[in-house]
mmCIF file of C-alpha atoms in Angstrom:
data_model
loop_
_atom_site.group_PDB
_atom_site.id
_atom_site.type_symbol
_atom_site.label_atom_id
_atom_site.label_comp_id
_atom_site.label_asym_id
_atom_site.label_seq_id
_atom_site.Cartn_x
_atom_site.Cartn_y
_atom_site.Cartn_z
ATOM 1 C CA MET A 1 84.018 -109.530 -174.267
ATOM 2 C CA ASP A 2 81.177 -112.000 -173.898
ATOM 3 C CA GLU A 3 83.377 -114.329 -171.849
ATOM 4 C CA PRO A 4 82.378 -114.392 -168.152
ATOM 5 C CA TYR A 5 86.128 -114.228 -167.372
ATOM 6 C CA VAL A 6 86.265 -110.739 -168.926
ATOM 7 C CA GLN A 7 82.750 -109.519 -168.184
ATOM 8 C CA ASP A 8 83.086 -110.040 -164.441
ATOM 9 C CA ILE A 9 86.409 -108.180 -164.318
ATOM 10 C CA LEU A 10 85.053 -105.318 -166.444
ATOM 11 C CA LEU A 11 81.884 -104.801 -164.419
ATOM 12 C CA ALA A 12 83.839 -104.913 -161.162
ATOM 13 C CA ALA A 13 86.169 -102.179 -162.474
ATOM 14 C CA PHE A 14 83.248 -99.917 -163.403
ATOM 15 C CA ALA A 15 81.356 -100.613 -160.171
ATOM 16 C CA LYS A 16 83.914 -98.565 -158.230
ATOM 17 C CA TYR A 17 82.782 -95.435 -160.075
ATOM 18 C CA ALA A 18 79.035 -95.870 -159.658
ATOM 19 C CA PRO A 19 76.871 -93.858 -159.861
ATOM 20 C CA LEU A 20 79.134 -91.268 -161.523
ATOM 21 C CA LEU A 21 80.118 -93.593 -164.335
ATOM 22 C CA ALA A 22 77.918 -95.986 -166.288
ATOM 23 C CA VAL A 23 78.848 -98.814 -168.640
ATOM 24 C CA GLN A 24 76.509 -100.336 -171.174
ATOM 25 C CA THR A 25 77.240 -103.718 -172.743
ATOM 26 C CA ALA A 26 73.975 -104.102 -174.676
ATOM 27 C CA GLU A 27 71.631 -102.089 -176.889
ATOM 28 C CA PRO A 28 69.859 -99.714 -177.125
ATOM 29 C CA ILE A 29 72.207 -96.882 -176.181
ATOM 30 C CA ASN A 30 70.915 -94.102 -173.961
ATOM 31 C CA ALA A 31 72.699 -91.165 -175.569
ATOM 32 C CA SER A 32 71.195 -88.655 -173.140
ATOM 33 C CA THR A 33 73.691 -89.541 -170.412
ATOM 34 C CA ARG A 34 77.481 -89.939 -170.382
ATOM 35 C CA LEU A 35 78.263 -93.612 -170.614
ATOM 36 C CA MET A 36 80.803 -96.130 -171.831
ATOM 37 C CA HIS A 37 79.551 -98.331 -174.653
ATOM 38 C CA TRP A 38 81.664 -101.475 -174.097
ATOM 39 C CA ARG A 39 80.935 -104.239 -176.588
ATOM 40 C CA GLU A 40 82.437 -106.515 -179.205
ATOM 41 C CA TYR A 41 83.647 -104.459 -182.177
ATOM 42 C CA GLU A 42 80.947 -105.743 -184.540
ATOM 43 C CA LYS A 43 78.195 -104.848 -182.062
ATOM 44 C CA ILE A 44 79.242 -101.258 -181.330
ATOM 45 C CA ASP A 45 76.753 -98.635 -182.542
ATOM 46 C CA TRP A 46 79.324 -96.669 -184.521
ATOM 47 C CA ASP A 47 76.814 -94.155 -185.853
ATOM 48 C CA THR A 48 75.859 -93.087 -182.332
ATOM 49 C CA VAL A 49 79.480 -93.082 -181.157
ATOM 50 C CA HIS A 50 80.506 -90.920 -184.109
ATOM 51 C CA ARG A 51 77.693 -88.387 -183.677
ATOM 52 C CA SER A 52 77.300 -88.246 -179.902
ATOM 53 C CA THR A 53 79.232 -86.144 -177.416
ATOM 54 C CA THR A 54 78.117 -88.276 -174.464
ATOM 55 C CA VAL A 55 78.730 -91.838 -175.672
ATOM 56 C CA PHE A 56 82.192 -93.358 -175.518
ATOM 57 C CA ALA A 57 83.401 -96.633 -177.012
ATOM 58 C CA ASN A 58 85.982 -99.265 -176.067
ATOM 59 C CA ALA A 59 87.444 -99.479 -179.591
ATOM 60 C CA TYR A 60 88.514 -97.265 -182.452
ATOM 61 C CA CYS A 61 86.415 -97.632 -185.569
ATOM 62 C CA ILE A 62 89.378 -97.491 -187.965
ATOM 63 C CA ARG A 63 92.566 -99.231 -186.809
ATOM 64 C CA LYS A 64 93.389 -101.819 -189.469
ATOM 65 C CA GLY A 65 96.740 -100.088 -189.956
ATOM 66 C CA LEU A 66 97.723 -101.483 -186.568
ATOM 67 C CA ILE A 67 96.013 -104.858 -186.229
ATOM 68 C CA ARG A 68 96.248 -106.208 -189.787
ATOM 69 C CA LYS A 69 99.715 -107.640 -190.182
ATOM 70 C CA ALA A 70 100.244 -106.575 -193.799
ATOM 71 C CA GLN A 71 98.865 -103.088 -193.231
ATOM 72 C CA MET A 72 101.038 -102.522 -190.158
ATOM 73 C CA ALA A 73 104.098 -103.811 -192.025
ATOM 74 C CA PHE A 74 103.412 -101.336 -194.815
ATOM 75 C CA ASN A 75 102.980 -98.426 -192.373
ATOM 76 C CA ILE A 76 106.172 -99.324 -190.548
ATOM 77 C CA GLN A 77 108.120 -99.533 -193.815
ATOM 78 C CA LEU A 78 106.902 -96.036 -194.748
ATOM 79 C CA PHE A 79 107.836 -94.680 -191.326
ATOM 80 C CA VAL A 80 111.333 -96.208 -191.352
ATOM 81 C CA ALA A 81 111.955 -94.836 -194.852
ATOM 82 C CA LYS A 82 111.251 -91.348 -193.496
ATOM 83 C CA ASN A 83 112.904 -91.982 -190.117
ATOM 84 C CA PRO A 84 115.931 -94.228 -190.760
ATOM 85 C CA ASP A 85 117.150 -93.880 -187.157
ATOM 86 C CA SER A 86 113.892 -95.290 -185.738
ATOM 87 C CA ILE A 87 114.166 -98.309 -183.452
ATOM 88 C CA LEU A 88 111.629 -99.986 -185.748
ATOM 89 C CA LYS A 89 114.458 -100.576 -188.225
ATOM 90 C CA THR A 90 115.896 -103.196 -185.866
ATOM 91 C CA GLY A 91 112.979 -103.803 -183.461
ATOM 92 C CA VAL A 92 110.716 -105.528 -186.005
ATOM 93 C CA PRO A 93 111.778 -108.660 -187.923
ATOM 94 C CA ASP A 94 112.283 -108.198 -191.665
ATOM 95 C CA THR A 95 108.758 -108.458 -193.057
ATOM 96 C CA TRP A 96 107.443 -108.954 -196.585
ATOM 97 C CA ILE A 97 103.841 -108.616 -197.752
ATOM 98 C CA PHE A 98 102.960 -111.718 -199.729
ATOM 99 C CA GLU A 99 99.890 -111.935 -201.965
ATOM 100 C CA LEU A 100 98.919 -114.975 -203.998
ATOM 101 C CA ASP A 101 95.774 -116.114 -205.795
ATOM 102 C CA ASP A 102 97.063 -119.530 -206.888
ATOM 103 C CA VAL A 103 100.115 -121.655 -206.121
ATOM 104 C CA ASP A 104 100.860 -121.755 -209.850
ATOM 105 C CA TYR A 105 101.880 -118.088 -209.585
ATOM 106 C CA LEU A 106 104.325 -118.601 -206.709
ATOM 107 C CA ASP A 107 107.334 -117.593 -208.848
ATOM 108 C CA GLU A 108 105.752 -114.233 -209.632
ATOM 109 C CA ALA A 109 104.769 -113.660 -205.988
ATOM 110 C CA LEU A 110 108.286 -114.413 -204.748
ATOM 111 C CA MET A 111 109.708 -111.826 -207.129
ATOM 112 C CA GLU A 112 108.141 -109.232 -204.807
ATOM 113 C CA CYS A 113 110.099 -110.650 -201.874
ATOM 114 C CA TYR A 114 113.279 -111.853 -203.537
ATOM 115 C CA GLU A 115 115.193 -111.809 -200.231
ATOM 116 C CA VAL A 116 113.079 -114.758 -199.107
ATOM 117 C CA GLU A 117 113.833 -116.658 -202.315
ATOM 118 C CA ASN A 118 117.552 -115.899 -201.944
ATOM 119 C CA GLY A 119 117.479 -117.022 -198.316
ATOM 120 C CA MET A 120 115.899 -120.368 -199.192
ATOM 121 C CA GLN A 121 118.478 -120.934 -201.928
ATOM 122 C CA ALA A 122 121.300 -120.093 -199.510
ATOM 123 C CA ASN A 123 120.138 -122.899 -197.203
ATOM 124 C CA GLU A 124 121.213 -125.589 -199.653
ATOM 125 C CA GLY A 125 123.962 -127.608 -198.000
ATOM 126 C CA VAL A 126 123.501 -125.967 -194.559
ATOM 127 C CA ASP A 127 122.508 -128.661 -192.049
ATOM 128 C CA ASP A 128 122.556 -126.767 -188.736
ATOM 129 C CA PRO A 129 119.018 -125.303 -188.351
ATOM 130 C CA ARG A 130 120.392 -122.389 -186.331
ATOM 131 C CA LEU A 131 122.557 -121.407 -189.307
ATOM 132 C CA ARG A 132 119.787 -121.696 -191.893
ATOM 133 C CA GLU A 133 117.702 -118.716 -192.937
ATOM 134 C CA GLN A 134 114.220 -119.490 -191.699
ATOM 135 C CA PHE A 135 110.969 -117.643 -192.259
ATOM 136 C CA ILE A 136 107.499 -117.656 -190.768
ATOM 137 C CA LEU A 137 104.309 -117.378 -192.818
ATOM 138 C CA LYS A 138 101.312 -115.647 -191.203
ATOM 139 C CA PRO A 139 97.865 -114.835 -192.613
ATOM 140 C CA SER A 140 97.345 -111.093 -192.446
ATOM 141 C CA LEU A 141 93.962 -111.249 -190.724
ATOM 142 C CA THR A 142 93.912 -114.248 -188.404
ATOM 143 C CA GLY A 143 95.093 -114.523 -184.816
ATOM 144 C CA ARG A 144 95.626 -117.047 -182.029
ATOM 145 C CA GLY A 145 98.255 -118.942 -183.997
ATOM 146 C CA ALA A 146 95.918 -119.941 -186.822
ATOM 147 C CA GLY A 147 97.555 -120.704 -190.172
ATOM 148 C CA ILE A 148 101.108 -119.943 -189.012
ATOM 149 C CA TYR A 149 103.998 -122.025 -190.385
ATOM 150 C CA VAL A 150 107.791 -121.962 -190.304
ATOM 151 C CA PHE A 151 109.683 -122.811 -193.498
ATOM 152 C CA ASP A 152 113.198 -122.707 -194.903
ATOM 153 C CA THR A 153 112.898 -124.327 -198.342
ATOM 154 C CA ARG A 154 110.946 -123.592 -201.492
ATOM 155 C CA GLU A 155 109.499 -127.118 -201.424
ATOM 156 C CA ARG A 156 108.113 -126.699 -197.906
ATOM 157 C CA LEU A 157 106.612 -123.282 -198.677
ATOM 158 C CA GLU A 158 104.925 -124.639 -201.796
ATOM 159 C CA SER A 159 103.531 -127.620 -199.883
ATOM 160 C CA LEU A 160 102.150 -125.383 -197.124
ATOM 161 C CA LEU A 161 100.483 -123.086 -199.634
ATOM 162 C CA GLU A 162 98.954 -125.988 -201.522
ATOM 163 C CA SER A 163 97.402 -127.229 -198.273
ATOM 164 C CA GLU A 164 96.060 -123.761 -197.505
ATOM 165 C CA PHE A 165 94.479 -123.358 -200.935
ATOM 166 C CA GLU A 166 92.972 -126.851 -200.824
ATOM 167 C CA SER A 167 91.363 -125.924 -197.513
ATOM 168 C CA ASP A 168 90.088 -122.695 -199.054
ATOM 169 C CA ASP A 169 88.596 -124.582 -202.003
ATOM 170 C CA GLU A 170 86.545 -126.711 -199.639
ATOM 171 C CA GLU A 171 85.305 -123.608 -197.808
ATOM 172 C CA GLU A 172 84.594 -121.902 -201.131
ATOM 173 C CA ASP A 173 82.374 -124.809 -202.230
ATOM 174 C CA GLU A 174 80.385 -124.438 -199.031
ATOM 175 C CA ASP A 175 80.095 -120.665 -199.506
ATOM 176 C CA GLU A 176 78.980 -121.022 -203.128
ATOM 177 C CA GLU A 177 76.198 -123.307 -201.997
ATOM 178 C CA SER A 178 75.054 -120.577 -199.615
ATOM 179 C CA GLY A 179 75.310 -117.894 -202.334
ATOM 180 C CA GLN A 180 78.233 -116.004 -200.759
ATOM 181 C CA ALA A 181 81.056 -114.571 -202.864
ATOM 182 C CA VAL A 182 84.600 -115.433 -201.872
ATOM 183 C CA SER A 183 87.727 -113.449 -202.710
ATOM 184 C CA GLN A 184 90.433 -115.545 -204.383
ATOM 185 C CA ILE A 185 93.398 -113.401 -203.391
ATOM 186 C CA ARG A 186 95.105 -114.451 -200.185
ATOM 187 C CA GLU A 187 97.296 -112.090 -198.184
ATOM 188 C CA TRP A 188 100.048 -113.107 -195.800
ATOM 189 C CA VAL A 189 103.134 -111.623 -194.297
ATOM 190 C CA ILE A 190 106.442 -113.446 -194.315
ATOM 191 C CA GLN A 191 108.754 -112.557 -191.454
ATOM 192 C CA ARG A 192 112.346 -113.517 -190.910
ATOM 193 C CA TYR A 193 112.147 -116.196 -188.223
ATOM 194 C CA ILE A 194 114.157 -115.546 -185.075
ATOM 195 C CA ASN A 195 115.707 -118.997 -184.778
ATOM 196 C CA ARG A 196 118.002 -118.072 -181.911
ATOM 197 C CA PRO A 197 115.459 -117.038 -179.281
ATOM 198 C CA LEU A 198 116.298 -116.399 -175.669
ATOM 199 C CA LEU A 199 116.059 -119.705 -173.790
ATOM 200 C CA LEU A 200 116.085 -119.944 -170.008
ATOM 201 C CA PRO A 201 117.403 -123.168 -168.405
ATOM 202 C CA THR A 202 115.203 -122.602 -165.352
ATOM 203 C CA HIS A 203 112.184 -122.745 -167.680
ATOM 204 C CA GLY A 204 113.224 -125.866 -169.554
ATOM 205 C CA ASN A 205 114.938 -124.050 -172.456
ATOM 206 C CA ARG A 206 111.537 -123.513 -174.000
ATOM 207 C CA LYS A 207 110.791 -120.751 -176.466
ATOM 208 C CA PHE A 208 108.552 -117.972 -175.151
ATOM 209 C CA HIS A 209 107.094 -114.666 -176.237
ATOM 210 C CA LEU A 210 106.006 -111.653 -174.219
ATOM 211 C CA ARG A 211 102.400 -110.495 -174.162
ATOM 212 C CA VAL A 212 102.312 -106.744 -173.537
ATOM 213 C CA TYR A 213 98.991 -105.091 -172.723
ATOM 214 C CA VAL A 214 98.670 -101.625 -174.216
ATOM 215 C CA LEU A 215 95.974 -98.981 -173.777
ATOM 216 C CA ALA A 216 95.294 -96.260 -176.350
ATOM 217 C CA ALA A 217 93.069 -93.412 -175.214
ATOM 218 C CA GLY A 218 91.409 -90.563 -177.069
ATOM 219 C CA ASP A 219 93.385 -88.690 -179.710
ATOM 220 C CA LEU A 220 96.020 -90.026 -178.778
ATOM 221 C CA ASP A 221 97.775 -91.175 -175.614
ATOM 222 C CA VAL A 222 99.296 -94.656 -175.435
ATOM 223 C CA PHE A 223 100.215 -96.526 -172.266
ATOM 224 C CA VAL A 224 102.038 -99.791 -171.577
ATOM 225 C CA TYR A 225 100.933 -101.872 -168.606
ATOM 226 C CA ARG A 226 104.077 -102.823 -166.707
ATOM 227 C CA HIS A 227 102.918 -106.302 -165.686
ATOM 228 C CA MET A 228 103.792 -108.176 -168.855
ATOM 229 C CA LEU A 229 103.431 -111.912 -169.352
ATOM 230 C CA ALA A 230 105.784 -114.583 -170.687
ATOM 231 C CA LEU A 231 103.997 -117.343 -172.626
ATOM 232 C CA PHE A 232 106.008 -120.548 -173.001
ATOM 233 C CA ALA A 233 105.873 -123.333 -175.572
ATOM 234 C CA PRO A 234 105.339 -126.769 -174.020
ATOM 235 C CA ARG A 235 108.396 -128.451 -175.543
ATOM 236 C CA PRO A 236 112.126 -127.573 -175.382
ATOM 237 C CA TYR A 237 113.195 -125.570 -178.391
ATOM 238 C CA ALA A 238 116.705 -126.890 -179.059
ATOM 239 C CA GLU A 239 115.503 -130.477 -179.481
ATOM 240 C CA SER A 240 113.035 -129.446 -182.208
ATOM 241 C CA ALA A 241 114.782 -126.492 -183.838
ATOM 242 C CA GLY A 242 115.184 -128.462 -187.062
ATOM 243 C CA ASP A 243 111.692 -129.992 -186.981
ATOM 244 C CA LEU A 244 109.618 -127.146 -188.386
ATOM 245 C CA ASP A 245 106.440 -129.213 -188.080
ATOM 246 C CA ASP A 246 106.740 -129.364 -184.291
ATOM 247 C CA GLN A 247 104.456 -126.454 -183.501
ATOM 248 C CA ARG A 248 104.561 -127.246 -179.785
ATOM 249 C CA ALA A 249 108.219 -126.208 -179.787
ATOM 250 C CA HIS A 250 108.024 -123.318 -182.258
ATOM 251 C CA LEU A 251 104.650 -121.669 -181.462
ATOM 252 C CA THR A 252 104.007 -120.201 -178.026
ATOM 253 C CA ASN A 253 100.278 -119.360 -178.215
ATOM 254 C CA THR A 254 98.569 -120.754 -175.124
ATOM 255 C CA CYS A 255 95.271 -121.050 -177.007
ATOM 256 C CA LEU A 256 96.938 -123.755 -179.132
ATOM 257 C CA GLN A 257 98.498 -125.491 -176.141
ATOM 258 C CA ALA A 258 95.253 -125.602 -174.170
ATOM 259 C CA LYS A 259 93.828 -128.020 -176.747
ATOM 260 C CA HIS A 260 96.377 -130.689 -175.804
ATOM 261 C CA GLU A 261 96.022 -133.142 -172.969
ATOM 262 C CA GLY A 262 98.173 -132.357 -169.958
ATOM 263 C CA PHE A 263 98.181 -128.570 -170.480
ATOM 264 C CA ASP A 264 99.517 -126.872 -167.339
ATOM 265 C CA GLU A 265 98.502 -123.227 -167.143
ATOM 266 C CA SER A 266 100.986 -122.407 -164.383
ATOM 267 C CA ASP A 267 103.832 -123.782 -166.505
ATOM 268 C CA ALA A 268 102.749 -121.959 -169.676
ATOM 269 C CA VAL A 269 102.223 -118.400 -168.384
ATOM 270 C CA ARG A 270 104.638 -116.527 -166.122
ATOM 271 C CA LEU A 271 105.192 -112.938 -165.051
ATOM 272 C CA PHE A 272 107.868 -111.119 -167.045
ATOM 273 C CA TRP A 273 109.432 -109.461 -164.023
ATOM 274 C CA SER A 274 109.886 -112.835 -162.299
ATOM 275 C CA LEU A 275 111.889 -114.400 -165.144
ATOM 276 C CA ASP A 276 115.347 -115.687 -164.285
ATOM 277 C CA LEU A 277 117.168 -112.682 -165.726
ATOM 278 C CA ALA A 278 119.256 -109.979 -164.090
ATOM 279 C CA GLN A 279 117.321 -106.844 -163.213
ATOM 280 C CA ASP A 280 119.334 -104.707 -165.603
ATOM 281 C CA LYS A 281 118.401 -107.034 -168.478
ATOM 282 C CA LEU A 282 114.721 -106.913 -167.532
ATOM 283 C CA ASP A 283 114.883 -103.118 -167.407
ATOM 284 C CA ARG A 284 116.649 -102.943 -170.788
ATOM 285 C CA ILE A 285 114.044 -105.196 -172.393
ATOM 286 C CA PHE A 286 111.205 -103.093 -171.002
ATOM 287 C CA ASP A 287 112.870 -99.911 -172.257
ATOM 288 C CA GLN A 288 113.216 -101.402 -175.750
ATOM 289 C CA ILE A 289 109.542 -102.405 -175.765
ATOM 290 C CA CYS A 290 108.452 -98.917 -174.767
ATOM 291 C CA LYS A 291 110.537 -97.321 -177.511
ATOM 292 C CA ILE A 292 109.285 -99.772 -180.140
ATOM 293 C CA LEU A 293 105.664 -99.142 -179.177
ATOM 294 C CA SER A 294 106.190 -95.384 -179.202
ATOM 295 C CA ASP A 295 107.446 -95.439 -182.782
ATOM 296 C CA THR A 296 104.822 -97.985 -183.811
ATOM 297 C CA PHE A 297 102.001 -95.661 -182.828
ATOM 298 C CA ALA A 298 103.843 -92.744 -184.405
ATOM 299 C CA ALA A 299 103.947 -94.786 -187.615
ATOM 300 C CA VAL A 300 100.317 -95.880 -187.726
ATOM 301 C CA SER A 301 98.800 -92.632 -186.444
ATOM 302 C CA ASN A 302 100.378 -90.800 -189.392
ATOM 303 C CA GLU A 303 98.262 -92.862 -191.807
ATOM 304 C CA SER A 304 94.696 -91.598 -191.387
ATOM 305 C CA THR A 305 93.238 -93.938 -193.996
ATOM 306 C CA SER A 306 94.084 -96.960 -191.839
ATOM 307 C CA PHE A 307 94.133 -95.555 -188.298
ATOM 308 C CA GLN A 308 91.949 -92.838 -186.808
ATOM 309 C CA ALA A 309 92.029 -92.046 -183.104
ATOM 310 C CA TRP A 310 88.633 -90.629 -182.221
ATOM 311 C CA GLY A 311 88.597 -88.492 -179.101
ATOM 312 C CA ASN A 312 85.742 -90.394 -177.475
ATOM 313 C CA CYS A 313 87.285 -93.872 -177.761
ATOM 314 C CA ILE A 314 89.787 -96.005 -175.942
ATOM 315 C CA GLU A 315 91.084 -99.445 -176.903
ATOM 316 C CA GLN A 316 93.039 -102.251 -175.301
ATOM 317 C CA PHE A 317 95.591 -104.119 -177.399
ATOM 318 C CA GLY A 318 97.784 -107.137 -176.848
ATOM 319 C CA PHE A 319 101.219 -106.828 -178.463
ATOM 320 C CA ASP A 320 103.491 -109.839 -178.884
ATOM 321 C CA PHE A 321 107.265 -109.526 -178.582
ATOM 322 C CA LEU A 322 110.039 -112.089 -178.963
ATOM 323 C CA LEU A 323 113.512 -111.896 -177.435
ATOM 324 C CA ASP A 324 116.629 -113.192 -179.146
ATOM 325 C CA GLU A 325 119.546 -114.798 -177.322
ATOM 326 C CA ASP A 326 121.089 -111.346 -176.754
ATOM 327 C CA CYS A 327 117.902 -110.019 -175.120
ATOM 328 C CA ASN A 328 116.989 -107.843 -178.098
ATOM 329 C CA ALA A 329 113.228 -107.307 -178.325
ATOM 330 C CA PHE A 330 111.328 -107.755 -181.603
ATOM 331 C CA MET A 331 107.689 -106.770 -182.072
ATOM 332 C CA LEU A 332 105.766 -109.498 -183.873
ATOM 333 C CA GLU A 333 102.166 -108.272 -184.073
ATOM 334 C CA ALA A 334 99.315 -106.358 -182.461
ATOM 335 C CA ASN A 335 95.998 -107.898 -181.447
ATOM 336 C CA ALA A 336 92.730 -106.067 -180.889
ATOM 337 C CA TYR A 337 90.447 -107.447 -178.189
ATOM 338 C CA PRO A 338 93.266 -109.532 -176.693
ATOM 339 C CA ASP A 339 92.298 -112.945 -175.414
ATOM 340 C CA PHE A 340 92.561 -112.153 -171.705
ATOM 341 C CA LYS A 341 91.488 -115.674 -170.853
ATOM 342 C CA GLN A 342 94.922 -116.867 -172.031
ATOM 343 C CA THR A 343 96.287 -115.265 -168.866
ATOM 344 C CA GLY A 344 94.506 -117.957 -166.860
ATOM 345 C CA ASP A 345 93.177 -117.988 -163.336
ATOM 346 C CA GLY A 346 96.552 -118.049 -161.616
ATOM 347 C CA LEU A 347 97.544 -114.624 -162.954
ATOM 348 C CA LYS A 348 94.050 -113.189 -163.201
ATOM 349 C CA SER A 349 95.229 -110.262 -161.076
ATOM 350 C CA VAL A 350 97.187 -108.985 -164.109
ATOM 351 C CA VAL A 351 94.000 -108.680 -166.159
ATOM 352 C CA GLU A 352 92.138 -107.174 -163.206
ATOM 353 C CA GLY A 353 94.857 -104.563 -162.789
ATOM 354 C CA PHE A 354 94.952 -103.699 -166.484
ATOM 355 C CA MET A 355 91.155 -103.432 -166.635
ATOM 356 C CA ALA A 356 91.084 -101.195 -163.556
ATOM 357 C CA ALA A 357 93.791 -98.991 -165.092
ATOM 358 C CA SER A 358 91.882 -98.824 -168.393
ATOM 359 C CA VAL A 359 88.611 -97.843 -166.725
ATOM 360 C CA ALA A 360 90.393 -95.261 -164.563
ATOM 361 C CA THR A 361 91.978 -93.761 -167.689
ATOM 362 C CA ALA A 362 88.631 -93.664 -169.472
ATOM 363 C CA ALA A 363 87.033 -92.029 -166.460
ATOM 364 C CA ASP A 364 89.785 -89.468 -166.051
ATOM 365 C CA SER A 365 90.401 -88.643 -169.708
ATOM 366 C CA LEU A 366 86.976 -88.984 -171.262
ATOM 367 C CA LEU A 367 84.007 -89.499 -169.002
ATOM 368 C CA LEU A 368 84.215 -87.463 -165.821
ATOM 369 C CA LYS A 369 84.681 -83.739 -165.341
ATOM 370 C CA ASP A 370 87.160 -82.696 -162.665
ATOM 371 C CA ALA A 371 84.447 -80.935 -160.677
ATOM 372 C CA ASP A 372 82.471 -84.185 -160.451
ATOM 373 C CA VAL A 373 85.284 -86.235 -158.926
ATOM 374 C CA PRO A 374 85.609 -86.299 -155.111
ATOM 375 C CA ASP A 375 89.131 -86.345 -153.682
ATOM 376 C CA GLY A 376 88.794 -89.961 -152.550
ATOM 377 C CA LEU A 377 87.776 -91.097 -156.013
ATOM 378 C CA ARG A 378 90.586 -89.087 -157.588
ATOM 379 C CA GLN A 379 93.113 -90.841 -155.371
ATOM 380 C CA MET A 380 91.647 -94.226 -156.306
ATOM 381 C CA MET A 381 91.904 -93.385 -160.014
ATOM 382 C CA GLU A 382 95.526 -92.386 -159.629
ATOM 383 C CA ALA A 383 96.293 -95.565 -157.663
ATOM 384 C CA ASP A 384 94.665 -97.736 -160.334
ATOM 385 C CA ARG A 385 96.838 -96.115 -163.013
ATOM 386 C CA THR A 386 100.156 -96.478 -161.181
ATOM 387 C CA ASP A 387 101.361 -99.304 -163.410
ATOM 388 C CA LEU A 388 100.540 -97.580 -166.695
ATOM 389 C CA VAL A 389 103.562 -96.062 -168.445
ATOM 390 C CA LYS A 390 102.856 -93.440 -171.103
ATOM 391 C CA VAL A 391 104.943 -94.173 -174.183
ATOM 392 C CA PHE A 392 103.329 -91.970 -176.811
ATOM 393 C CA SER A 393 101.158 -88.917 -177.212
ATOM 394 C CA ARG A 394 100.462 -86.582 -180.088
ATOM 395 C CA ASN A 395 103.351 -84.475 -178.740
ATOM 396 C CA ASN A 396 105.430 -87.675 -178.531
ATOM 397 C CA VAL A 397 106.392 -87.088 -174.916
ATOM 398 C CA ARG A 398 108.087 -90.140 -173.451
ATOM 399 C CA ASN A 399 107.662 -90.774 -169.742
ATOM 400 C CA TRP A 400 109.283 -94.133 -169.089
#
């Protein structure tokens, strides 16, 4: 939020509603007037937001059940157990919660996810990487591709974990010197790796994932922004499918790519609807994504200890999806405060449109009374929200 890239877009979106609508990005809060308190999560005055009827926030206070990988996996598993026909049964890769406090206890930890152990054992003697069972290890709390590794053998998993714990030991020594306590238990998720992703010859047969911008408003309506992005890895996938250390072929996060010399933003980020796929395939993918997101919010909103949708809050999320070679969509994770800067300058209009739609939704749903809105402003609000598709509400009405 402190990035000029985002701040400028945000303030421009709110400027259209002045003086009816005010946004405040710093303290102190003036709770005597209706305003939007738009700040980084850690800087939001949650006490005022919780108590006030005139202050609105750009985040939900409690939403770890959605944005923490292990917590969301747990909520989805509960939901699928109660709703076995849910699309989440096939629309999310097999996921295991993996906790470990020392590599010496790896055997015990793998007993909790024996399918992973069995998969690694089954790989013995299988040379074709596309026929091997592969898995991806992700820290539950981090984002932007940090600490993510692909593995398919017990030896590689153990080596990766040893490196992670050695790194933690160094950080722990620094924290002990500063008097801070450090938890020893590490939490990851292990997901079944989709090693046959959709590859497009016109885009160099490079792996890509879809970034889907989602808006949640009040208690609780959820919208998907139609203008999704495709984020491409810099190297062809097939040539490196068996080299699990080649992150530039396996990981598609643009924040990782931007660190390398020769990064080409226009080659890394494309519009979903312009991909070289037939229109019926694009439509089918979008429909799958909407259904998956609908059931995802149904799953997390049922668990009030890890997700609470306050009526005076909205929040923007960035969801990541991967497509397999048959154009089946799989939800990978949800990100709070998505890194809009990854979109780049060339497709900045996507972020501008999503921000305008978010502000219009906040104005319409939370901040402005119907009597206060002139006809011209009402028409502008409706125009700004044209590309939002409602996928979930408390009544679970689907409108895509």
